[in-house]
Amino acid sequence: ITTKVDSLSCSARYIKPTPLTAVGGMTVGTCEADVAVFSACPMSPLGIEEFIQTQTRAEQGLDPVPSEMAFDLSEHDAARSHIASSMLRRLKEDAARYAEQANGGSTVKMRGLLDCDLATFVADPTCAGLTAATARVERLIIKLQELFNADTAYVAIASKHLLLVANTVPLPGAKSAKGSASGAEELLGARHALGRFGGAEPLIEMDHLITCLICDEAETLLRA
């Protein structure tokens, strides 16, 4: 028997701090600093500012994006219907909106590997800038590998702990963060545990928990 998520209509989830627990020599949970990192720049623990910078179109030497479309089909015979005219109006609005975003925004670039830097490297492969850029990329690779290794170790331990918590049921004499389980909770817990042994009740798996993140009835399903 397996669990199933029917509704996948949850449009947003809000990350928030969770209690921290020592598990397997590692602290498992989400602190306020984690929330700040994940909600803004997940790569900030790397000191990512050392490796990237932003550039506007002007700084990249690019012309502004025009706010008007390069063609006008409004006088075409096929554009005279209500639907066609609505589509053309939407295209004009989208073009203007895109131009506003592109001209007012910026693009993330690798430090030392800007277009002007690459042109210099091609012209002079022995220049000091290329050596510095290569060293910076190598430092980034090392930091990324270290972060990957740390995250992999954390996920292995945290996943097991998460499944343990998700599958915990109140048994006779059990205590939780809310105190001792009531008689009714103990009975339901014992019945559920026996049902698992008999194959009549499922164990919650990791894919089910992940799927619940996009389900608007997740809490109800997990309590069922």
Coordinates of C-alpha atoms in Angstrom, one line a residue:
I1 CA 0.0 0.0 0.0
T2 CA 1.3 3.5 -0.9
T3 CA 0.4 7.1 -0.3
K4 CA -1.0 9.3 -3.0
V5 CA -1.3 13.1 -3.5
D6 CA -4.3 14.1 -5.5
S7 CA -4.1 17.9 -5.5
L8 CA -1.1 19.7 -6.8
S9 CA -2.5 23.2 -6.8
C10 CA -0.5 24.8 -4.0
S11 CA 1.1 27.9 -5.6
A12 CA 3.5 28.9 -2.8
R13 CA 5.2 27.6 0.3
Y14 CA 6.7 29.9 2.9
I15 CA 10.0 28.8 4.4
K16 CA 10.3 29.4 8.1
P17 CA 12.7 28.4 11.0
T18 CA 12.2 25.0 12.5
P19 CA 13.5 23.4 15.7
L20 CA 17.2 22.4 15.5
T21 CA 18.0 18.8 16.5
A22 CA 21.4 17.1 17.0
V23 CA 21.4 13.9 14.8
G24 CA 24.4 11.8 13.9
G25 CA 26.8 14.5 15.0
M26 CA 25.1 17.1 12.8
T27 CA 22.6 19.8 13.5
V28 CA 19.4 19.2 11.6
G29 CA 16.8 21.9 11.0
T30 CA 16.3 25.4 9.6
C31 CA 17.5 28.4 11.5
E32 CA 16.8 32.0 10.8
A33 CA 20.1 32.4 8.9
D34 CA 19.1 29.5 6.6
V35 CA 15.8 31.1 5.9
A36 CA 17.5 34.4 5.0
V37 CA 20.0 32.5 2.7
F38 CA 17.4 30.3 0.9
S39 CA 15.0 33.2 0.4
A40 CA 17.6 35.6 -1.1
C41 CA 20.8 34.0 -2.5
P42 CA 21.4 30.3 -1.8
M43 CA 25.0 30.6 -2.9
S44 CA 25.9 33.4 -0.5
P45 CA 27.7 31.0 1.9
L46 CA 30.3 30.6 -0.8
G47 CA 31.2 34.3 -0.6
I48 CA 29.7 34.5 -4.1
E49 CA 30.4 38.2 -4.4
E50 CA 34.1 37.3 -5.0
F51 CA 33.2 35.5 -8.1
I52 CA 30.3 37.4 -9.8
Q53 CA 29.2 40.9 -10.6
T54 CA 26.3 42.5 -12.4
Q55 CA 26.3 44.6 -15.5
T56 CA 23.7 46.7 -17.1
R57 CA 23.2 46.7 -20.9
A58 CA 25.0 50.0 -21.2
E59 CA 28.0 48.6 -19.2
Q60 CA 28.0 45.6 -21.6
G61 CA 28.1 47.9 -24.6
L62 CA 24.7 46.8 -25.7
D63 CA 22.1 49.1 -27.3
P64 CA 18.8 49.7 -25.4
V65 CA 16.0 47.3 -26.3
P66 CA 13.4 49.2 -28.3
S67 CA 10.0 49.5 -26.6
E68 CA 8.1 49.2 -29.9
M69 CA 7.8 46.2 -32.1
A70 CA 9.8 46.0 -35.3
F71 CA 6.7 45.5 -37.4
D72 CA 3.1 46.6 -37.6
L73 CA 0.4 44.1 -38.6
S74 CA -2.6 46.2 -37.5
E75 CA -3.6 47.0 -41.1
H76 CA -3.3 43.4 -42.3
D77 CA -6.7 41.8 -43.4
A78 CA -6.2 38.9 -40.9
A79 CA -5.7 41.3 -38.0
R80 CA -9.1 42.9 -38.2
S81 CA -11.0 40.4 -36.0
H82 CA -11.5 41.1 -32.3
I83 CA -9.2 38.2 -31.3
A84 CA -6.4 39.2 -33.7
S85 CA -6.5 42.9 -32.5
S86 CA -6.4 41.7 -28.9
M87 CA -3.4 39.5 -29.6
L88 CA -1.5 42.4 -31.4
R89 CA -2.3 44.7 -28.4
R90 CA -0.9 42.1 -26.0
L91 CA 2.2 41.7 -28.1
K92 CA 2.8 45.5 -28.0
E93 CA 2.3 45.6 -24.3
D94 CA 4.7 42.6 -23.8
A95 CA 7.3 44.2 -26.0
A96 CA 7.1 47.4 -24.0
R97 CA 7.3 45.5 -20.7
Y98 CA 10.3 43.5 -21.8
A99 CA 12.1 46.6 -22.9
E100 CA 11.5 48.2 -19.6
Q101 CA 12.8 45.2 -17.7
A102 CA 15.8 44.7 -20.0
N103 CA 16.9 48.3 -20.1
G104 CA 16.4 48.8 -16.3
G105 CA 17.9 45.5 -15.2
S106 CA 21.3 43.9 -15.0
T107 CA 22.9 40.6 -15.9
V108 CA 25.0 38.4 -13.6
K109 CA 28.6 37.9 -15.0
M110 CA 31.7 36.0 -13.8
R111 CA 34.3 38.4 -12.5
G112 CA 37.3 38.5 -14.7
L113 CA 35.4 36.8 -17.5
L114 CA 33.4 39.8 -18.9
D115 CA 33.1 40.2 -22.7
C116 CA 35.9 42.8 -22.6
D117 CA 38.1 40.4 -20.6
L118 CA 37.6 37.6 -23.0
A119 CA 38.5 39.8 -25.9
T120 CA 41.8 40.7 -24.1
F121 CA 42.6 37.0 -23.4
V122 CA 42.1 36.1 -27.0
A123 CA 44.4 38.9 -28.1
D124 CA 47.0 38.0 -25.5
P125 CA 46.8 34.5 -24.0
T126 CA 49.8 35.2 -21.8
C127 CA 48.3 38.2 -20.0
A128 CA 48.1 38.3 -16.2
G129 CA 44.4 38.8 -16.3
L130 CA 43.9 35.3 -17.7
T131 CA 46.0 33.7 -15.0
A132 CA 44.0 35.6 -12.3
A133 CA 40.7 34.6 -13.9
T134 CA 41.7 30.9 -14.1
A135 CA 42.8 30.9 -10.4
R136 CA 39.4 32.5 -9.4
V137 CA 37.5 29.8 -11.3
E138 CA 39.6 27.1 -9.6
R139 CA 38.8 28.6 -6.2
L140 CA 35.1 28.6 -7.0
I141 CA 35.2 25.0 -8.1
I142 CA 36.9 24.0 -4.8
K143 CA 34.3 25.9 -2.8
L144 CA 31.4 24.4 -4.8
Q145 CA 32.8 20.9 -4.3
E146 CA 33.1 21.5 -0.5
L147 CA 29.6 22.8 -0.3
F148 CA 28.3 19.9 -2.4
N149 CA 30.0 17.4 -0.1
A150 CA 28.6 19.1 3.0
D151 CA 25.1 19.3 1.6
T152 CA 25.3 15.6 0.5
A153 CA 26.3 14.5 4.0
Y154 CA 23.5 16.7 5.5
V155 CA 20.8 15.4 3.2
A156 CA 21.7 11.8 3.9
I157 CA 21.3 12.3 7.7
A158 CA 18.4 14.9 7.5
S159 CA 16.4 12.7 5.1
K160 CA 16.4 9.7 7.5
H161 CA 15.5 12.0 10.4
L162 CA 12.7 13.6 8.5
L163 CA 11.2 10.2 7.6
L164 CA 11.5 9.1 11.2
V165 CA 9.6 12.1 12.4
A166 CA 7.0 11.9 9.7
N167 CA 6.3 8.2 10.4
T168 CA 6.3 8.5 14.2
V169 CA 2.9 7.6 15.8
P170 CA 1.9 8.0 19.5
L171 CA 2.3 4.6 21.2
P172 CA 1.3 3.7 24.8
G173 CA 3.6 5.6 27.2
A174 CA 5.0 7.8 24.4
K175 CA 5.7 11.5 25.0
S176 CA 5.9 14.2 22.4
A177 CA 6.7 17.9 22.4
K178 CA 3.0 18.4 23.4
G179 CA 3.3 16.1 26.4
S180 CA 2.0 12.6 26.9
A181 CA -0.3 11.1 24.3
S182 CA -4.0 10.8 25.2
G183 CA -5.7 7.4 25.5
A184 CA -7.4 7.9 22.2
E185 CA -4.1 8.9 20.5
E186 CA -2.4 5.9 21.9
L187 CA -5.1 3.6 20.6
L188 CA -5.0 5.1 17.1
G189 CA -1.2 5.0 17.2
A190 CA -1.1 1.3 18.2
R191 CA -3.8 0.5 15.5
H192 CA -1.8 2.3 12.9
A193 CA 1.5 0.6 13.9
L194 CA -0.2 -2.8 13.7
G195 CA -1.6 -1.9 10.3
R196 CA 1.9 -1.1 9.0
F197 CA 3.1 -4.5 10.1
G198 CA 0.2 -6.1 8.3
G199 CA 0.6 -4.1 5.2
A200 CA -2.7 -2.3 5.6
E201 CA -1.1 1.1 6.4
P202 CA 1.6 2.8 4.4
L203 CA 5.0 4.2 5.5
I204 CA 5.5 7.8 4.3
E205 CA 8.3 7.9 1.7
M206 CA 10.5 10.9 0.8
D207 CA 8.9 11.4 -2.6
H208 CA 5.5 11.7 -0.9
L209 CA 6.8 14.4 1.4
I210 CA 8.3 16.3 -1.4
T211 CA 5.1 16.1 -3.5
C212 CA 3.2 17.4 -0.5
L213 CA 5.0 20.7 -0.9
I214 CA 2.9 21.5 -4.0
C215 CA -0.3 20.0 -2.4
D216 CA -2.8 22.4 -0.9
E217 CA -4.2 19.6 1.4
A218 CA -0.8 18.3 2.6
E219 CA -1.5 18.6 6.3
T220 CA -4.8 16.8 6.0
L221 CA -3.2 14.0 3.9
L222 CA -0.3 13.5 6.3
R223 CA -2.7 13.3 9.3
A224 CA -5.1 10.8 7.5

